[in-house]
Short mmCIF file of C-alpha atoms in Angstrom, two decimals:
data_model
loop_
_atom_site.label_atom_id
_atom_site.label_comp_id
_atom_site.label_asym_id
_atom_site.label_seq_id
_atom_site.Cartn_x
_atom_site.Cartn_y
_atom_site.Cartn_z
CA MET W 1 52.44 173.99 120.10
CA ARG W 2 52.95 172.45 123.54
CA GLY W 3 56.24 171.76 125.27
CA VAL W 4 57.91 171.42 128.66
CA LEU W 5 59.73 174.66 129.44
CA PHE W 6 62.17 175.33 132.30
CA ASP W 7 62.82 179.01 133.00
CA GLY W 8 65.40 178.56 135.75
CA ARG W 9 62.84 178.57 138.55
CA THR W 10 59.83 176.54 137.47
CA VAL W 11 59.17 173.82 134.93
CA GLU W 12 55.78 173.64 133.26
CA VAL W 13 53.90 172.56 130.17
CA VAL W 14 53.30 175.64 128.03
CA ASP W 15 51.29 176.43 124.92
CA GLY W 16 52.35 178.80 122.18
CA LEU W 17 55.83 177.34 121.75
CA GLU W 18 57.27 177.88 118.27
CA VAL W 19 60.03 176.14 116.35
CA ARG W 20 61.68 177.37 113.17
CA ASP W 21 61.72 175.55 109.85
CA PRO W 22 64.63 173.19 109.15
CA GLY W 23 67.62 174.73 107.44
CA PRO W 24 70.18 172.97 105.23
CA GLY W 25 71.20 169.66 106.79
CA GLU W 26 68.35 169.72 109.32
CA VAL W 27 65.16 167.78 109.96
CA ARG W 28 61.91 168.79 111.65
CA VAL W 29 60.31 165.94 113.56
CA ALA W 30 56.80 165.65 114.95
CA VAL W 31 57.60 164.04 118.30
CA ALA W 32 55.36 161.10 119.20
CA ALA W 33 56.99 159.95 122.44
CA ALA W 34 59.81 160.99 124.77
CA GLY W 35 61.35 159.24 127.76
CA VAL W 36 61.78 161.11 131.04
CA CYS W 37 65.46 160.69 131.85
CA HIS W 38 67.17 161.77 135.05
CA SER W 39 69.40 164.04 132.98
CA ASP W 40 66.34 166.18 132.22
CA LEU W 41 65.48 166.29 135.90
CA SER W 42 69.10 167.12 136.72
CA VAL W 43 68.76 170.35 134.73
CA VAL W 44 65.79 171.30 136.88
CA ASP W 45 67.55 170.59 140.19
CA GLY W 46 70.79 172.24 139.07
CA THR W 47 72.97 169.14 138.93
CA ILE W 48 73.51 169.81 135.22
CA PRO W 49 74.02 173.55 134.61
CA PHE W 50 72.26 174.69 131.44
CA PRO W 51 71.21 178.08 130.05
CA VAL W 52 67.54 178.99 130.36
CA PRO W 53 64.83 179.21 129.24
CA VAL W 54 65.11 175.75 127.73
CA VAL W 55 62.79 173.11 126.30
CA LEU W 56 63.69 169.87 128.07
CA GLY W 57 63.79 166.30 126.77
CA HIS W 58 66.46 164.44 124.86
CA GLU W 59 65.19 160.86 124.48
CA GLY W 60 62.55 160.77 121.78
CA ALA W 61 61.10 159.37 118.58
CA GLY W 62 58.62 160.62 116.04
CA VAL W 63 57.78 161.15 112.41
CA VAL W 64 59.75 163.30 109.98
CA GLU W 65 57.66 166.32 109.04
CA ALA W 66 60.07 168.28 106.83
CA VAL W 67 63.70 168.14 105.73
CA GLY W 68 66.13 170.85 104.79
CA GLU W 69 68.34 171.12 101.74
CA GLY W 70 70.82 168.29 101.32
CA VAL W 71 69.02 165.75 103.50
CA GLY W 72 68.54 162.45 101.70
CA HIS W 73 68.63 159.63 104.24
CA VAL W 74 65.20 160.42 105.67
CA ALA W 75 62.05 161.88 104.15
CA PRO W 76 58.69 163.19 105.39
CA GLY W 77 56.67 160.33 106.85
CA ASP W 78 59.67 158.29 108.00
CA HIS W 79 59.75 157.07 111.60
CA VAL W 80 62.93 158.12 113.38
CA ALA W 81 64.62 157.73 116.73
CA LEU W 82 66.45 160.84 117.86
CA SER W 83 70.08 160.89 118.88
CA THR W 84 71.40 163.69 121.06
CA LEU W 85 74.71 163.55 119.22
CA ALA W 86 74.80 166.53 116.86
CA ASN W 87 78.30 165.70 115.64
CA CYS W 88 79.77 167.49 112.62
CA GLY W 89 80.99 164.42 110.73
CA MET W 90 84.06 166.29 109.47
CA CYS W 91 86.49 166.76 112.37
CA ALA W 92 89.35 164.46 113.29
CA ASP W 93 87.37 162.71 116.03
CA CYS W 94 84.40 162.06 113.75
CA GLY W 95 86.83 160.80 111.11
CA ARG W 96 88.28 158.36 113.65
CA GLY W 97 84.82 156.93 114.34
CA ARG W 98 84.49 158.74 117.67
CA PRO W 99 81.49 161.07 117.16
CA THR W 100 80.88 161.31 120.92
CA MET W 101 84.15 163.24 121.13
CA CYS W 102 83.20 165.77 118.41
CA ARG W 103 84.01 169.17 119.89
CA ARG W 104 81.40 170.87 117.73
CA ALA W 105 78.72 168.73 119.38
CA ILE W 106 79.55 169.63 122.98
CA GLY W 107 78.53 172.75 124.86
CA ARG W 108 77.00 174.77 122.04
CA PRO W 109 73.25 174.86 122.70
CA GLY W 110 71.18 176.34 119.89
CA ARG W 111 67.95 178.31 120.19
CA PRO W 112 65.55 177.06 117.50
CA PHE W 113 62.49 177.66 119.69
CA GLY W 114 60.58 180.75 120.61
CA HIS W 115 58.00 181.51 123.30
CA ARG W 116 56.18 184.80 123.76
CA GLY W 117 58.61 186.53 121.46
CA ALA W 118 61.78 185.36 123.23
CA PRO W 119 64.27 182.74 121.97
CA VAL W 120 64.42 179.44 123.87
CA HIS W 121 67.37 177.06 124.17
CA GLN W 122 67.42 173.46 123.00
CA PHE W 123 68.50 170.82 125.52
CA ALA W 124 71.07 168.25 124.40
CA ALA W 125 70.56 169.34 120.78
CA THR W 126 67.17 167.60 120.88
CA SER W 127 64.41 169.04 123.13
CA ALA W 128 62.10 166.06 122.74
CA PHE W 129 59.54 167.41 125.25
CA ALA W 130 57.83 169.38 122.50
CA GLU W 131 55.33 168.51 119.83
CA ARG W 132 57.91 169.38 117.18
CA THR W 133 61.65 169.85 117.19
CA VAL W 134 64.40 170.62 114.69
CA VAL W 135 67.59 168.55 114.78
CA LYS W 136 70.64 168.00 112.63
CA ALA W 137 70.09 165.36 109.98
CA VAL W 138 72.68 163.09 111.60
CA GLN W 139 70.50 162.96 114.73
CA ALA W 140 67.47 161.50 112.95
CA VAL W 141 67.93 157.74 112.58
CA ARG W 142 65.29 155.88 110.63
CA VAL W 143 63.56 152.98 112.41
CA PRO W 144 61.11 150.43 110.95
CA ASP W 145 57.44 151.33 111.16
CA ASP W 146 56.70 148.15 113.15
CA VAL W 147 58.75 149.39 116.12
CA PRO W 148 56.41 151.25 118.53
CA LEU W 149 57.51 154.86 118.83
CA THR W 150 57.05 154.71 122.61
CA SER W 151 59.75 152.02 122.63
CA ALA W 152 61.90 153.53 119.88
CA ALA W 153 62.09 156.75 121.91
CA LEU W 154 64.23 155.04 124.53
CA ILE W 155 66.88 153.83 122.11
CA GLY W 156 68.40 157.29 121.69
CA CYS W 157 69.53 157.67 125.30
CA ALA W 158 68.98 154.86 127.82
CA VAL W 159 69.70 152.04 125.37
CA VAL W 160 72.53 153.68 123.48
CA THR W 161 74.17 154.74 126.76
CA GLY W 162 73.76 151.49 128.69
CA VAL W 163 74.21 148.85 126.01
CA GLY W 164 76.85 150.97 124.30
CA ALA W 165 78.88 151.28 127.50
CA VAL W 166 79.08 147.49 127.64
CA LEU W 167 79.75 146.75 123.98
CA ASN W 168 81.69 149.83 122.85
CA ARG W 169 83.51 151.17 125.90
CA ALA W 170 84.07 148.30 128.32
CA ARG W 171 84.04 145.65 125.56
CA VAL W 172 82.72 143.01 127.93
CA GLU W 173 83.64 139.51 126.75
CA ARG W 174 81.89 136.18 127.01
CA GLY W 175 82.39 134.70 130.47
CA ASP W 176 83.23 138.01 132.17
CA SER W 177 81.76 139.09 135.50
CA VAL W 178 79.83 142.36 135.72
CA VAL W 179 78.50 144.50 138.58
CA VAL W 180 75.89 147.17 137.78
CA ILE W 181 75.25 149.76 140.50
CA GLY W 182 71.83 151.28 139.92
CA ALA W 183 68.96 149.50 138.16
CA GLY W 184 67.25 152.50 136.62
CA GLY W 185 66.80 153.09 132.90
CA VAL W 186 70.52 153.14 132.07
CA GLY W 187 71.41 150.39 134.55
CA LEU W 188 68.82 148.03 133.07
CA ASN W 189 70.38 148.54 129.67
CA VAL W 190 73.83 147.85 131.06
CA LEU W 191 72.37 144.60 132.40
CA GLN W 192 70.98 143.57 129.05
CA GLY W 193 74.14 144.70 127.30
CA ALA W 194 76.11 142.38 129.60
CA ARG W 195 73.66 139.59 128.80
CA LEU W 196 74.07 140.18 125.06
CA ALA W 197 77.86 140.17 125.47
CA GLY W 198 77.73 136.75 127.17
CA ALA W 199 78.79 137.77 130.68
CA LEU W 200 78.58 134.78 133.00
CA ARG W 201 77.76 136.48 136.30
CA ILE W 202 75.84 139.77 136.27
CA VAL W 203 75.22 141.35 139.68
CA ALA W 204 72.66 144.15 139.92
CA VAL W 205 72.87 146.43 142.97
CA ASP W 206 70.01 148.74 143.89
CA ALA W 207 68.70 149.94 147.23
CA GLU W 208 65.12 149.31 146.12
CA PRO W 209 64.23 145.59 146.52
CA ALA W 210 61.18 145.97 144.26
CA LYS W 211 63.53 146.35 141.29
CA GLU W 212 64.80 142.78 141.53
CA GLU W 213 62.24 141.19 139.22
CA THR W 214 62.87 143.71 136.45
CA ALA W 215 66.64 143.54 136.89
CA ARG W 216 66.58 139.76 136.52
CA ARG W 217 64.35 140.02 133.45
CA PHE W 218 66.94 142.26 131.80
CA GLY W 219 69.86 139.96 132.57
CA ALA W 220 70.91 140.04 136.22
CA THR W 221 71.94 136.66 137.61
CA HIS W 222 72.11 138.09 141.14
CA PHE W 223 70.44 141.04 142.88
CA LEU W 224 71.69 142.86 145.98
CA THR W 225 70.48 145.92 147.84
CA SER W 226 74.03 147.11 148.61
CA THR W 227 77.54 146.45 147.39
CA GLU W 228 78.47 144.75 150.67
CA GLY W 229 77.45 141.33 149.39
CA VAL W 230 79.21 141.50 146.03
CA ARG W 231 82.32 139.71 147.32
CA ASP W 232 80.14 136.80 148.42
CA VAL W 233 79.11 136.37 144.77
CA LEU W 234 82.45 137.38 143.22
CA PRO W 235 85.15 136.54 145.79
CA THR W 236 88.03 137.89 143.69
CA GLY W 237 86.09 140.88 142.39
CA ALA W 238 84.45 141.88 139.13
CA ASP W 239 85.91 142.23 135.67
CA HIS W 240 83.67 145.25 135.10
CA ALA W 241 81.78 147.54 137.50
CA PHE W 242 79.37 150.14 136.10
CA GLU W 243 78.29 153.08 138.27
CA CYS W 244 74.91 154.27 136.94
CA VAL W 245 73.71 156.52 139.76
CA GLY W 246 76.09 159.47 139.84
CA ARG W 247 77.18 159.42 143.48
CA VAL W 248 80.86 159.78 144.32
CA GLU W 249 80.73 157.26 147.18
CA LEU W 250 79.39 154.67 144.73
CA ILE W 251 82.21 155.43 142.32
CA ARG W 252 84.66 154.62 145.11
CA GLN W 253 82.77 151.41 145.83
CA ALA W 254 82.81 150.45 142.14
CA VAL W 255 86.60 150.78 142.05
CA GLY W 256 86.87 148.74 145.24
CA LEU W 257 84.88 145.88 143.71
CA LEU W 258 87.30 145.27 140.84
CA ASP W 259 89.34 142.13 140.29
CA ARG W 260 92.87 142.34 138.92
CA GLY W 261 92.72 143.89 135.48
CA GLY W 262 89.16 145.07 136.13
CA GLN W 263 87.66 148.33 135.00
CA ALA W 264 85.11 150.68 136.52
CA VAL W 265 82.92 152.52 134.01
CA LEU W 266 81.30 155.80 135.10
CA LEU W 267 77.85 156.45 133.64
CA GLY W 268 75.99 158.32 136.39
CA VAL W 269 76.19 162.12 136.44
CA PRO W 270 77.25 163.58 139.82
CA PRO W 271 76.84 167.29 140.59
CA ALA W 272 79.11 169.64 138.64
CA GLY W 273 82.48 169.91 140.34
CA ALA W 274 82.02 166.75 142.43
CA GLU W 275 85.24 164.85 143.12
CA ALA W 276 85.62 161.11 143.68
CA SER W 277 88.48 159.41 145.46
CA PHE W 278 89.88 155.92 145.79
CA VAL W 279 93.01 154.27 147.14
CA ALA W 280 95.68 154.90 144.52
CA GLY W 281 97.59 151.75 145.41
CA SER W 282 94.58 149.64 144.49
CA MET W 283 95.04 150.57 140.83
CA TYR W 284 98.45 149.02 140.30
CA LEU W 285 97.09 145.59 139.46
CA ASP W 286 96.13 146.82 135.99
CA LYS W 287 92.80 148.26 137.12
CA SER W 288 91.31 151.25 135.36
CA VAL W 289 88.57 153.87 135.66
CA LEU W 290 86.80 154.73 132.41
CA GLY W 291 84.59 157.67 131.63
CA CYS W 292 81.91 157.03 129.05
CA ARG W 293 79.93 159.60 127.09
CA TYR W 294 76.74 158.41 125.43
CA GLY W 295 77.84 154.79 125.31
CA SER W 296 80.84 155.66 123.10
CA SER W 297 78.28 155.19 120.36
CA ARG W 298 78.02 155.74 116.65
CA PRO W 299 74.26 156.33 116.50
CA GLN W 300 73.78 155.83 112.77
CA ARG W 301 75.34 152.39 113.22
CA ASP W 302 74.22 151.48 116.74
CA ILE W 303 70.56 152.51 116.68
CA PRO W 304 69.75 150.32 113.64
CA LEU W 305 71.67 147.48 115.30
CA TYR W 306 69.72 147.75 118.53
CA THR W 307 66.47 148.06 116.60
CA GLU W 308 67.17 144.82 114.77
CA LEU W 309 68.11 143.06 118.01
CA TYR W 310 64.73 144.20 119.37
CA ARG W 311 62.92 142.84 116.33
CA GLN W 312 64.66 139.50 116.83
CA GLY W 313 63.56 139.38 120.45
CA LEU W 314 67.09 139.76 121.82
CA LEU W 315 66.88 143.34 123.13
CA LEU W 316 64.11 144.44 125.49
CA LEU W 317 62.48 147.79 124.73
CA ASP W 318 58.77 147.46 125.47
CA GLU W 319 59.63 146.21 128.96
CA LEU W 320 61.44 149.50 129.70
CA VAL W 321 58.23 151.49 129.28
CA THR W 322 56.65 151.21 132.71
CA ARG W 323 53.98 153.80 132.00
CA THR W 324 53.02 156.40 129.39
CA TYR W 325 51.71 159.87 130.24
CA PRO W 326 50.16 162.58 128.07
CA VAL W 327 52.49 165.56 128.09
CA GLU W 328 50.00 167.46 130.25
CA ASP W 329 50.82 164.99 133.04
CA PHE W 330 54.52 165.85 133.06
CA ASP W 331 54.46 166.61 136.78
CA LYS W 332 53.16 163.10 137.51
CA ALA W 333 55.75 161.51 135.22
CA ARG W 334 58.48 163.56 136.87
CA ALA W 335 57.37 162.54 140.36
CA ASP W 336 57.24 158.85 139.42
CA ALA W 337 60.70 159.03 137.86
CA GLU W 338 62.22 160.84 140.85
CA ALA W 339 60.69 158.31 143.25
CA GLY W 340 62.04 155.36 141.25
CA ARG W 341 58.55 153.97 140.63
CA VAL W 342 59.23 153.47 136.91
CA ALA W 343 62.03 152.07 134.76
CA ARG W 344 61.09 154.75 132.25
CA ALA W 345 58.19 157.16 132.19
CA VAL W 346 57.31 158.06 128.61
CA LEU W 347 55.52 161.24 127.58
CA THR W 348 53.21 161.03 124.56
CA PHE W 349 52.05 163.79 122.22
#
C-alpha cells in the first residue's frame, strides 16, 4: 500500500508499505482522507523530534475494515473520524475525565508498519498518511455516513484542538472578548469556537491580509495584520488570547494583550526547548497562562458533538477544506500548507 514516509532526511510517497492486522482492542481503518497539519510538517523540519522512519499524518477519517477482539462500538463498514488520543481509559487521569493527560498515551510510539522488511513508527498513534492504519479502538469515533470524509478528517485534530481549547480549556463565556493570533487551521477553529460560545468581540490577527474573508466567515468580528491594533478594538484588553502559531514572541504578545483576569492559551508548537518570557508583574491582576493539549478534549464525547453541530449548520467543516490532493501530490499539498495558501490541504486515497 501507499503512504507518506519520513526517514529522517527525506519525505516521500512510497509503495510497498505494510500494516499488521488489528489485535485485541484495535481497529484497522481504510483511510479515505487526511488533513495536512503543521504538526506533520514540524516533524520533517525538526521542530517536533520523533523517531524515524515514520509514517506521517494524524488528522484523518475513513472506513473500518477490521476490528480486533473486544471491539464493539464500531464494525466493518462504519465511517469513523480518527483521534490521536490513544488513552488507556483506566488510569487516574482517564478516570477523572482528562484523557489528554493519560501518561500511557504520551511518548510511546508504536511500530505497526513495515517497509522493505524494516519496522516503521506510527506518528501520533495514528499515521493517517497511509491507505490503511491500525489504531486503538478508543481512537475510532463513528460519524454519520452523510458527513463527507474529507470534512470528517479535520475533526480529529484542527477542530478538536481549536474548538476544544475555547469550550473545554478556556471556557469562554457569552459576552467575552477573544483575540486569536494565527488564522490557520487551528486558529479558524478557535474563531468558530468563540462564536459558538457567544463571545461578543472576536479579533483575528494574521500577517496575511488574504485570510480576512475566511477569518470573518468563521467568526471574527475584527481582523488585524498585527497585534499592535488590538488595543484600539479592546482598550482594556482581552478576556482570552489564543496563540496558534508557536512563536515565543507571539506568546509574549498574547500575555500583554490580556485584561484583568484574562488568560492566554498556548496552542502553537514552538521548537523543542524554546523559552517564552513576559513581565512577571503583569500577572498579578489575576491573569494566567494556560497550556492546552488537544483541546482538553474527550474525543468520544466531543467528536460526536462537533459532528452534530456541523449537521445543524452551526459548525463549519466543508469550508476548512481549501483543496484536496491525491496522496501522490503530497509535495504540492505540503508546499501550499507551508506557504499559507490553504486553510487545510486534504490528502485523498
